[in-house]
Short mmCIF file of C-alpha atoms in Angstrom, two decimals:
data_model
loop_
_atom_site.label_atom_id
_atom_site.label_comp_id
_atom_site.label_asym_id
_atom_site.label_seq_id
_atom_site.Cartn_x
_atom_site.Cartn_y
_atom_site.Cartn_z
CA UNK A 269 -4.89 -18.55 27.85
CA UNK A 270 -4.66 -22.34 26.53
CA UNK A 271 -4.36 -25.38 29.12
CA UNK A 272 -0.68 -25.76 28.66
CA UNK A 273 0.15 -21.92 29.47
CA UNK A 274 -2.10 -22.25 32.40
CA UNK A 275 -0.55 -25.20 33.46
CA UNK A 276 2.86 -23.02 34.25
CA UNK A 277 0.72 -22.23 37.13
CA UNK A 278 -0.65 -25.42 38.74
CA UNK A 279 1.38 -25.68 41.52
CA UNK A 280 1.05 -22.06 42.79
CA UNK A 281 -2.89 -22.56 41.95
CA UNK A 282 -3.54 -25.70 43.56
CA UNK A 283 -2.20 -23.65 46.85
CA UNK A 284 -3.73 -20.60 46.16
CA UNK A 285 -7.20 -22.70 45.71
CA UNK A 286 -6.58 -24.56 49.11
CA UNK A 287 -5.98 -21.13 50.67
CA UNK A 288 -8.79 -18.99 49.61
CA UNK A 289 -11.56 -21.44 50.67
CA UNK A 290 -12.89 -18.50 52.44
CA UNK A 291 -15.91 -16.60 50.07
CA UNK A 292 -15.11 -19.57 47.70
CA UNK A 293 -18.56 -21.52 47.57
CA UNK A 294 -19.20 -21.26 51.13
CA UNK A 295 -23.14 -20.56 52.62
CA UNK A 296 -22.77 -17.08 52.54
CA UNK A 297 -20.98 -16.36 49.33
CA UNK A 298 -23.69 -18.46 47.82
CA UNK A 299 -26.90 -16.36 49.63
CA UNK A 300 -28.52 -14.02 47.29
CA UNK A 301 -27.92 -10.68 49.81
CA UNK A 302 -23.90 -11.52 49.96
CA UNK A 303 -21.53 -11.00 47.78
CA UNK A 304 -17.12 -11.98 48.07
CA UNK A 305 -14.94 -9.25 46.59
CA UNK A 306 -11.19 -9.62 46.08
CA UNK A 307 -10.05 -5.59 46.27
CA UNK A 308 -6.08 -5.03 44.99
CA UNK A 309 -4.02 -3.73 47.57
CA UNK A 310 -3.39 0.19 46.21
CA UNK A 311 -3.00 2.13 49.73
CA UNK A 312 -0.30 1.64 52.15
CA UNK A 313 -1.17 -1.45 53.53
CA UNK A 314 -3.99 -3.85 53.55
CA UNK A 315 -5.30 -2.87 56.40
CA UNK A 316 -6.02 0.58 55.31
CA UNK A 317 -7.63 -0.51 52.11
CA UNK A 318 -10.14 -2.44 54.12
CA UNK A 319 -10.59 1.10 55.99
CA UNK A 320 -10.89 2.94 53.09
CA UNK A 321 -13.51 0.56 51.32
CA UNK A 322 -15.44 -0.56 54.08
CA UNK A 323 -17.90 2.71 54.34
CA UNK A 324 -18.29 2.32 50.66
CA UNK A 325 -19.50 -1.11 51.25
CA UNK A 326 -21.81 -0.14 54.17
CA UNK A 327 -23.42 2.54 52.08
CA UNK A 328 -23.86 0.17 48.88
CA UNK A 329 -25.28 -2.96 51.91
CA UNK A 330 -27.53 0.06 52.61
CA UNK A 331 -29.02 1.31 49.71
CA UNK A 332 -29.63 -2.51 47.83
CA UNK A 333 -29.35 -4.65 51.01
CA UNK A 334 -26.58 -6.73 49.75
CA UNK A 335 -23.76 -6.91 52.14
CA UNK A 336 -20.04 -6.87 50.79
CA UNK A 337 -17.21 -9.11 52.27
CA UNK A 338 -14.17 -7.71 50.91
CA UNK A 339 -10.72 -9.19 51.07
CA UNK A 340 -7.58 -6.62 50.37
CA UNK A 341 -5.34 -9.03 48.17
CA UNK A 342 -1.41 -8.29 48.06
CA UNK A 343 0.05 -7.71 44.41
CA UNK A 344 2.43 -10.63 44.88
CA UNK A 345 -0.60 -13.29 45.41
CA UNK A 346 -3.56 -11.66 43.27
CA UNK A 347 -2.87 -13.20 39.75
CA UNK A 348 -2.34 -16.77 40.93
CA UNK A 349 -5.06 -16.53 43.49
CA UNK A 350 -7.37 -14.89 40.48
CA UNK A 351 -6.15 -18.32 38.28
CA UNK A 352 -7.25 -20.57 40.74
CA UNK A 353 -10.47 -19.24 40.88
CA UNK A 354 -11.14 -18.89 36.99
CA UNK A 355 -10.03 -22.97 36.58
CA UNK A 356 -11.82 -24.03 40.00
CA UNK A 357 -14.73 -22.46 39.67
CA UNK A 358 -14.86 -21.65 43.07
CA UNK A 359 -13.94 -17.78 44.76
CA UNK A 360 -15.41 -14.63 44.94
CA UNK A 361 -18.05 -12.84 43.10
CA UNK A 362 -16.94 -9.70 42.28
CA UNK A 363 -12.56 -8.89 42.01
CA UNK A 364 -9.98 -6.33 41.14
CA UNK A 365 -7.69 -7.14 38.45
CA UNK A 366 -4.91 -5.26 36.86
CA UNK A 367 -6.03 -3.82 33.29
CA UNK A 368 -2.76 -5.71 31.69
CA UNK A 369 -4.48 -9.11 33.10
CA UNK A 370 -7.65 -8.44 30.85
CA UNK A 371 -7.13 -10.27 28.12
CA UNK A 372 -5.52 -13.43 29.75
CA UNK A 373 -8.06 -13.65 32.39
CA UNK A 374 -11.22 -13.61 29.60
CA UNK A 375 -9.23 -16.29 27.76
CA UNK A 376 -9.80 -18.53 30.39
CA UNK A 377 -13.61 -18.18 30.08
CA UNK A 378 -14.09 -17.63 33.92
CA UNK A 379 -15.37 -14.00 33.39
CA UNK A 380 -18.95 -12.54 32.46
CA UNK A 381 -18.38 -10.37 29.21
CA UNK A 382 -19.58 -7.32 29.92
CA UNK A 383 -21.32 -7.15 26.23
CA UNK A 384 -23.89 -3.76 25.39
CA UNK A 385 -26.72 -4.93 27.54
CA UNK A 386 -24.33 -5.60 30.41
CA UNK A 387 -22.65 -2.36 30.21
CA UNK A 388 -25.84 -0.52 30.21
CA UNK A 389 -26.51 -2.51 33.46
CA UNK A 390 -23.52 -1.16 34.66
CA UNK A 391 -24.39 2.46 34.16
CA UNK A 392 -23.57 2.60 30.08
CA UNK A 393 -20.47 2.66 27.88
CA UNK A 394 -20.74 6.38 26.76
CA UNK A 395 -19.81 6.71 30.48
CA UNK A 396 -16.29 5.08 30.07
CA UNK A 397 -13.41 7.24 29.57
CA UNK A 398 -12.25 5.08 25.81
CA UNK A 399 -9.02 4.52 26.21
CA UNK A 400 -9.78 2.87 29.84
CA UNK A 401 -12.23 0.79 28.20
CA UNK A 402 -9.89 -0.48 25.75
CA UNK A 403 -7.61 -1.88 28.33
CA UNK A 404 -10.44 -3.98 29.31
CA UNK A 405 -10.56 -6.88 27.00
CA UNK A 406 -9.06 -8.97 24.29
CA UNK A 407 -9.18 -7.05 20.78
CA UNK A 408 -12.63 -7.57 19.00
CA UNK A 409 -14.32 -8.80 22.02
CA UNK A 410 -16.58 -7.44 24.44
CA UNK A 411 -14.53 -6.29 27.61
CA UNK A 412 -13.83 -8.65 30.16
CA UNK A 413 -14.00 -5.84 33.21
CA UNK A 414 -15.10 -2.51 34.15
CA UNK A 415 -12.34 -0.17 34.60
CA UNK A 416 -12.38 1.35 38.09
CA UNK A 417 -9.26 3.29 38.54
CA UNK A 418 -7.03 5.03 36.17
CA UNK A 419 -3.26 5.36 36.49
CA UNK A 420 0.44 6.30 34.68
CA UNK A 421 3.92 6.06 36.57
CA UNK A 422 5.73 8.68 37.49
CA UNK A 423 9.08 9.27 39.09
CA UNK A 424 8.81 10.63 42.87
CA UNK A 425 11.60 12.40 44.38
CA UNK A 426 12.26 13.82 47.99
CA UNK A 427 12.66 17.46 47.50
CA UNK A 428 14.66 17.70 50.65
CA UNK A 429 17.20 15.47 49.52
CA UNK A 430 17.57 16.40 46.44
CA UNK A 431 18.85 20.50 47.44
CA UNK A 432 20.65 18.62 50.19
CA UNK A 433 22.72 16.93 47.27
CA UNK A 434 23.01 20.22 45.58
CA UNK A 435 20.34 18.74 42.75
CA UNK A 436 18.35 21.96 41.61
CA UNK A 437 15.68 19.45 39.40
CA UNK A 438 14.23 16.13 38.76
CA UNK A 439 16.22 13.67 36.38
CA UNK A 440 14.93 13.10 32.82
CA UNK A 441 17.42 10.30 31.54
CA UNK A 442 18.78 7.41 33.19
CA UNK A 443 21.92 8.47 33.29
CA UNK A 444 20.90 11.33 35.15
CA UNK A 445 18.80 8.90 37.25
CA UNK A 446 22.23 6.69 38.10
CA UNK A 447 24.24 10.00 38.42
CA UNK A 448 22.14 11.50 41.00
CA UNK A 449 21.21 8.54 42.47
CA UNK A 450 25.31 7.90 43.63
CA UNK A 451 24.68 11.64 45.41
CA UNK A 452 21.76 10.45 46.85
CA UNK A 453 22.85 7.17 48.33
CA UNK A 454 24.83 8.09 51.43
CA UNK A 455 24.19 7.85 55.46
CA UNK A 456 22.09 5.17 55.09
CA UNK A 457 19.99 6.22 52.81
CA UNK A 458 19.80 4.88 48.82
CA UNK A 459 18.88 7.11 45.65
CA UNK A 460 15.98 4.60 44.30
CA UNK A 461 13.27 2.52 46.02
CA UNK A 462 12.58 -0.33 43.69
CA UNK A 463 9.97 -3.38 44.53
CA UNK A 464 12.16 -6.53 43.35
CA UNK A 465 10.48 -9.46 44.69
CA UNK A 466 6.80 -8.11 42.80
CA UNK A 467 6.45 -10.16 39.22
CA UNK A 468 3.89 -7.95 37.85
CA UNK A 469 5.84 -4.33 38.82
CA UNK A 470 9.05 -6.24 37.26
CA UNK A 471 7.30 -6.79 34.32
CA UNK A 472 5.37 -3.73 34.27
CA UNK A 473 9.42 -1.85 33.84
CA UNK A 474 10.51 -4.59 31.60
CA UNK A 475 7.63 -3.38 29.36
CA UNK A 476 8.84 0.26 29.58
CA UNK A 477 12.52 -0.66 28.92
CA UNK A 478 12.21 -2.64 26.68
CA UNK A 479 10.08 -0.17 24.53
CA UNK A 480 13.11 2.73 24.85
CA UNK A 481 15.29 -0.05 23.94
CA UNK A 482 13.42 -0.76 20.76
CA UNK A 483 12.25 -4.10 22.04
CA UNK A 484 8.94 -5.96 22.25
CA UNK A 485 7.47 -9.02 24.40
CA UNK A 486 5.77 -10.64 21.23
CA UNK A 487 5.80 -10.44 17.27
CA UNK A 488 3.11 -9.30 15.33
CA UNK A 489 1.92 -13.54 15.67
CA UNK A 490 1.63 -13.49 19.31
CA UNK A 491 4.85 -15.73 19.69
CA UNK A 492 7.09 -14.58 23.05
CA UNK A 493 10.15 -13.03 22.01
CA UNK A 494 11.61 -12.39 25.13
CA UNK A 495 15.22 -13.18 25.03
CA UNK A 496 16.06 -10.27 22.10
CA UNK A 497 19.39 -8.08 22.63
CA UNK A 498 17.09 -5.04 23.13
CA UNK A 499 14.91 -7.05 26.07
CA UNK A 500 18.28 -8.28 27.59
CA UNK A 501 19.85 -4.62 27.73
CA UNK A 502 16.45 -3.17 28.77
CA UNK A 503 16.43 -5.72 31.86
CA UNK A 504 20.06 -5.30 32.56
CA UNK A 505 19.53 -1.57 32.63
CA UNK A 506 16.54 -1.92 35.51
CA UNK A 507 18.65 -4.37 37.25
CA UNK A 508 21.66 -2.62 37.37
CA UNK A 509 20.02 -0.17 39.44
CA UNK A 510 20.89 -2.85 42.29
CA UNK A 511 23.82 -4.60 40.82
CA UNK A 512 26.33 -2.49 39.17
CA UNK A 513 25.28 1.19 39.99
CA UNK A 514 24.42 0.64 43.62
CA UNK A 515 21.83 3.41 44.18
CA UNK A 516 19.36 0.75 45.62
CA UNK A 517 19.55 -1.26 48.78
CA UNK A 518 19.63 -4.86 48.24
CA UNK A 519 17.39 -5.47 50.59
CA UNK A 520 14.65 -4.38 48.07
CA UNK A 521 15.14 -7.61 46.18
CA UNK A 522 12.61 -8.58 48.89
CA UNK A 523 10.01 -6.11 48.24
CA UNK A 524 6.55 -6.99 47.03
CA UNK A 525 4.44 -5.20 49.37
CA UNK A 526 4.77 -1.93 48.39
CA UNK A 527 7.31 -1.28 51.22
CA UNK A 528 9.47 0.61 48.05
CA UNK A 529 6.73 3.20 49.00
CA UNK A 530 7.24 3.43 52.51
CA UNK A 531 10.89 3.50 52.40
CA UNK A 532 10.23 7.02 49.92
CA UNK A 533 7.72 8.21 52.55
CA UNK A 534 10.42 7.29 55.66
CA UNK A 535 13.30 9.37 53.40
CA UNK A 536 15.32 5.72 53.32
CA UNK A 537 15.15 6.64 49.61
CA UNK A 538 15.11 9.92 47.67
CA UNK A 539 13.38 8.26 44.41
CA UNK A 540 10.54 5.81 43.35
CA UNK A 541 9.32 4.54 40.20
CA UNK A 542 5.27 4.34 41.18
CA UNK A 543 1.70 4.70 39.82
CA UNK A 544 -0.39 7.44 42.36
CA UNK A 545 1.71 7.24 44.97
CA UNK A 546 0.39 10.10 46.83
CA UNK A 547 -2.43 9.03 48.78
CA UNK A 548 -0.24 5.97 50.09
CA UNK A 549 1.92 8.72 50.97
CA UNK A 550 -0.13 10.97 52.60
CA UNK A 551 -1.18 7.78 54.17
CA UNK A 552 2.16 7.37 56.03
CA UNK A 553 2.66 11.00 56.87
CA UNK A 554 4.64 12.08 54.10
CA UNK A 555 3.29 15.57 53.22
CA UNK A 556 2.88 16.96 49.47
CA UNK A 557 5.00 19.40 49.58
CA UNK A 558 7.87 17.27 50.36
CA UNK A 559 8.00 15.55 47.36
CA UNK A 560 7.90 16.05 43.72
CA UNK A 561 6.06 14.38 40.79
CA UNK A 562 8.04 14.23 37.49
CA UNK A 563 7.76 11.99 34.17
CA UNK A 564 9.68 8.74 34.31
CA UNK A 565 12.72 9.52 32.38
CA UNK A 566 14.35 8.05 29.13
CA UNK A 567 17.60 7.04 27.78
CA UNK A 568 19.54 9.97 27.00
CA UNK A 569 20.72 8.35 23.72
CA UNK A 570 18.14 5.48 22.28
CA UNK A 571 19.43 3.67 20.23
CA UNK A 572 17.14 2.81 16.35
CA UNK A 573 13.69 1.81 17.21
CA UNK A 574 13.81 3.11 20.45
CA UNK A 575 10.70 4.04 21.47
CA UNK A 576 9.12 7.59 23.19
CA UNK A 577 7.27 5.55 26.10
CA UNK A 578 7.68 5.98 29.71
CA UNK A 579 4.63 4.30 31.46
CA UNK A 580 2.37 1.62 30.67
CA UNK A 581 -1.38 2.24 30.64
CA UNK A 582 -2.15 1.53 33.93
CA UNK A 583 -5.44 0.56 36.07
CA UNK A 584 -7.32 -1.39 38.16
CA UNK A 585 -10.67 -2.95 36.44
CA UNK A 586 -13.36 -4.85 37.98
CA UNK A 587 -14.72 -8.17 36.82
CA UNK A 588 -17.19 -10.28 37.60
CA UNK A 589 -16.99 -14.79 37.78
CA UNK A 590 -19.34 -16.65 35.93
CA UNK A 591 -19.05 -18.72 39.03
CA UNK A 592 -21.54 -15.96 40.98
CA UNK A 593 -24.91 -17.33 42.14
CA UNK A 594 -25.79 -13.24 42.37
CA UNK A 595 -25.06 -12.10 39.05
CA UNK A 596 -27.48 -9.23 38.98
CA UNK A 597 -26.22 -8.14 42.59
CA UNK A 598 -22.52 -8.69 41.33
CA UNK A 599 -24.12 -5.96 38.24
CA UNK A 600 -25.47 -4.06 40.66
CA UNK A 601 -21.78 -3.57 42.87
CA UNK A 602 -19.87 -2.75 39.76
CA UNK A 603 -22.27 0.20 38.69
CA UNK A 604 -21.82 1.26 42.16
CA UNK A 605 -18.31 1.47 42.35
CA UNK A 606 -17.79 3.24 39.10
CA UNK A 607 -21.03 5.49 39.75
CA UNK A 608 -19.61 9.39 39.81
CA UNK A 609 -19.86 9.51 43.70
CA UNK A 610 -17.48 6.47 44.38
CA UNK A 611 -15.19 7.29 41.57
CA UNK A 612 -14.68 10.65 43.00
CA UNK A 613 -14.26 9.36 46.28
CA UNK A 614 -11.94 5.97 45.85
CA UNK A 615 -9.99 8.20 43.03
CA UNK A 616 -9.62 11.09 45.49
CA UNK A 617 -8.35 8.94 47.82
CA UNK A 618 -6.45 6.86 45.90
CA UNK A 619 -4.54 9.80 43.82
CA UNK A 620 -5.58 7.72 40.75
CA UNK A 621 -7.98 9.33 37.67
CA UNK A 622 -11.38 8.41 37.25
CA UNK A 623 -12.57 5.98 34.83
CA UNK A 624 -15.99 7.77 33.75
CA UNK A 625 -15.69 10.88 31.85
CA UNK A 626 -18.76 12.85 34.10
CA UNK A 627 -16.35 12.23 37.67
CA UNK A 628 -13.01 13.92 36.11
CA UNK A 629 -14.49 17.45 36.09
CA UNK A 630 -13.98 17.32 40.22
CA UNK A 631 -10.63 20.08 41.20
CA UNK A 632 -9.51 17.28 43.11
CA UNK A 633 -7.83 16.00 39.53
CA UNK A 634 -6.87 19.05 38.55
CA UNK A 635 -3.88 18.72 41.31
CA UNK A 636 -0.14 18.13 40.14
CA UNK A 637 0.37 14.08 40.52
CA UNK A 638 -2.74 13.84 38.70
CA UNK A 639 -1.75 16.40 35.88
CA UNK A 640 1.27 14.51 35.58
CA UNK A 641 -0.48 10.87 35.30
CA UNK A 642 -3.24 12.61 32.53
CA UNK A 643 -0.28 14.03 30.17
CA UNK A 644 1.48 10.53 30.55
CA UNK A 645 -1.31 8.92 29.06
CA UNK A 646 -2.18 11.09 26.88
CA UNK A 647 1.38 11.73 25.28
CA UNK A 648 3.87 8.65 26.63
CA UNK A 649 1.78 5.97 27.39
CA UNK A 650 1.15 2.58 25.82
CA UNK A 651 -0.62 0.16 26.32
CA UNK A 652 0.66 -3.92 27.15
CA UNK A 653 -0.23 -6.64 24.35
CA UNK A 654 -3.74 -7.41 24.97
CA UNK A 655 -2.96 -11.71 24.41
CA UNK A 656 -3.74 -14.14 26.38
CA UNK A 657 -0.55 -15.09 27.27
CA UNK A 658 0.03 -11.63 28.94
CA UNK A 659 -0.34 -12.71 32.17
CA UNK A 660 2.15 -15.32 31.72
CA UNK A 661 4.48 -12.95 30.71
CA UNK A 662 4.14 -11.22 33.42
CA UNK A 663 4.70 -14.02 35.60
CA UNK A 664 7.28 -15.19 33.72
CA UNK A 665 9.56 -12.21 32.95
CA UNK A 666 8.85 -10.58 36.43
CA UNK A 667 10.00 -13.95 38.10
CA UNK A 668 12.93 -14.17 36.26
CA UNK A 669 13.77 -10.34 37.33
CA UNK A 670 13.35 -11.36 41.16
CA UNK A 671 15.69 -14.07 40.54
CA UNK A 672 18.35 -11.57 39.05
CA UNK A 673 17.39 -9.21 41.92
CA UNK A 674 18.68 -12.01 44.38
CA UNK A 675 21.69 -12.43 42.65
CA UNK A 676 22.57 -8.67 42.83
CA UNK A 677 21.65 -8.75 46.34
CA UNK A 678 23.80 -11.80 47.26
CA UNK A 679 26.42 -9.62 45.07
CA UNK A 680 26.63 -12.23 42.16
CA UNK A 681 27.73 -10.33 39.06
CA UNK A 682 24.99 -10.00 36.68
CA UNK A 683 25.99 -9.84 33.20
CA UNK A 684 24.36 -9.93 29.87
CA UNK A 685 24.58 -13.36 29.52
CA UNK A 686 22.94 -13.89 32.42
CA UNK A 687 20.10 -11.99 31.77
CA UNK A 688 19.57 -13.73 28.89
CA UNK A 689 19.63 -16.97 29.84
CA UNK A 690 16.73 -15.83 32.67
CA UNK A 691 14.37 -14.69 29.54
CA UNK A 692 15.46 -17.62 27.36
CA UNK A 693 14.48 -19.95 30.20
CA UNK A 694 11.42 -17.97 30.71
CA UNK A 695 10.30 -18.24 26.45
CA UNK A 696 10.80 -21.77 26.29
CA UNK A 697 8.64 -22.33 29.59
CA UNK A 698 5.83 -20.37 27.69
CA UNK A 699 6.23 -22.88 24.24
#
């Protein structure tokens, strides 16, 4: 990512910077037998996160004597906390990012590369389920990251509700989705649960739209191309969700802590767009047998170029700063976590797939939601443009989705044109 892209940010880092002091070049980040960790929030809250990673951390502090302080991060903060410590200098040793954030994040410089002698540090690449692996790094490069958890969206749906409604099966268009969605939204209770107010899940959907709409984020040169009539339509059509067929509650234009999730598990919505949702689920007392796991749908009629993708390639990969004054004990945590022991355990309880290839022989993977993920990546998945300006995109696009999610939730008409304007403000700011 260049100086001027990263300088979209400044603002938002210079207070992120000010903020995370804590771990960030303090006495006992520094010490030799400490190391900071950033974690991404992937459970119900952030709170159980820390409860789910702490025993890790006690058993790693145990076997090596290097003691963990882990901070659960919120999706809505992460990237611009994760910029201010790449341009600083200054944060934790060891972090989470999102796979899509790879290549961005190495373009800065602030990561250590994990090249063939660092991998084998790490445990080896032979271990490293490919296609994970190539979601790691800029094309050509070494990877920037680890990857840690696999994942895929699918489309969640209340069982209950549905044969309440009289609907015998899961949707597998849109239309379907907007159709049933109108049954669905009644008594209080809304059709989908969608996280408006979270940039990167915006853009994560833009990505997916816009490929069934025949669109794409960037030419074959790496220029933005964000403002296209298949980008606008693909927006318009996630948006419209909210704004024109009314099967979400407008209070999700405030959603960015995963509270789309907990509205599902409370049955305040019959639907949800998600990646593993069923350990934050079961988390919140939702049982698996009350709800379903199906593929997210596509456009019943796409129109020429339209694409056959339904999910991103999703995942959470590890990284390490340059910054560390523990590099070897940063090494040492990252083998750990994706050793087969933790990645059965954090993938059990996470719902996600492993990342190593000798961990995804365990039943626990064998269950439905996790079928479901595999065949999405192995048949409807692809993968976001590895550039550096990915991250900006995200940013960028998913911001200019939360703003359209206000206006449909102050009931300002949203229209073509104004969806366009939001991504042709958003290309020039990336020129």
């Amino acid at each position: 990512m260049s100086r001027r892209h990263l300088g979209i940010f400044t603002a938002a880092v210079l207070a992120a910077a000010s903020l995370t002091a804590c771990g960030s070049g303090d006495d006992s980040a520094a010490a030799p037998k400490t190391l900071t960790y950033w974690a991404s929030n992937q459970g119900a809250s952030l709170e159980a996160d820390k409860a789910t990673l702490q025993p890790e951390l006690d058993k790693f502090e145990k076997q090596t004597g290097i003691k963990v302080n882990v901070e659960v991060v919120p999706w809505s903060d992460l990237l611009n906390r994760l910029l201010a410590a790449a341009t600083s200098g200054k944060g934790p040793d060891v972090v989470n990012i999102g796979n899509t954030w790879s290549a961005s994040l190495q373009a800065t410089g602030a990561l250590v590369e994990f090249d063939d002698a660092a991998l084998q540090a790490v445990g080896g690449k032979d271990r490293i389920v490919p296609a994970a692996l190539a979601a790691a790094g800029a094309p050509g490069k070494p990877p920037a990251a680890v990857p840690l958890y696999s994942m895929a969206y699918s489309l969640y749906y209340n069982k209950k509700s549905f044969a309440d409604a009289g609907i015998t099966a899961p949707p597998t268009t849109w239309e379907q989705v907007v159709e049933y969605g109108k049954k669905l939204s009644t008594g209080g209770k809304w059709g989908l649960a969608i996280e408006g107010a979270n940039p990167s899940e915006n853009a994560h959907h833009a990505f997916t739209f816009s490929q069934q709409y025949g669109g794409e984020w960037f030419d074959s040169a790496g220029k933005p191309t964000f403002d296209t009539p298949q980008n606008v339509s693909a927006i318009k059509r996630y948006v419209d969700f909210m704004a024109a067929d009314k099967i979400t509650n407008p209070s999700n234009a405030e959603y960015a802590q995963n509270q789309s999730v907990s509205d599902f598990a409370n049955g305040k919505a019959a639907m949800l767009l998600w990646q593993s949702a069923g350990s934050n689920l079961k988390t919140q007392n939702m049982p698996a047998d009350a709800y379903g796991v199906a593929p997210v749908p596509f456009l019943a009629s796409p129109p020429a170029g339209g694409k056959k993708v339904n999910s991103m390639v999703a995942g959470i990969n590890m990284a390490v700063f340059k910054h560390t004054k523990n590099k070897d004990g940063a090494l040492s945590f990252v083998k750990f976590m994706t050793s087969d022991e933790e990645q059965t355990i954090l993938n059990k309880t996470y719902g996600s797939l492993p990342a190593v290839k000798t961990a995804a022989s365990d039943p626990a993977f064998s269950a439905p939601e996790q079928k479901s993920i595999q065949e999405t990546l192995v048949t409807t998945a692809a993968p976001l443009p590895q550039v550096p300006e990915e991250s900006t995109f995200e940013t960028l696009v998913g911001t200019a989705m939360k703003d359209l999610f206000a206006d449909a939730a102050s009931g300002k008409p949203v229209t073509e044109d104004s969806v366009k304007a939001k991504l042709t403000d958003a290309q020039q700011k990336m020129r």
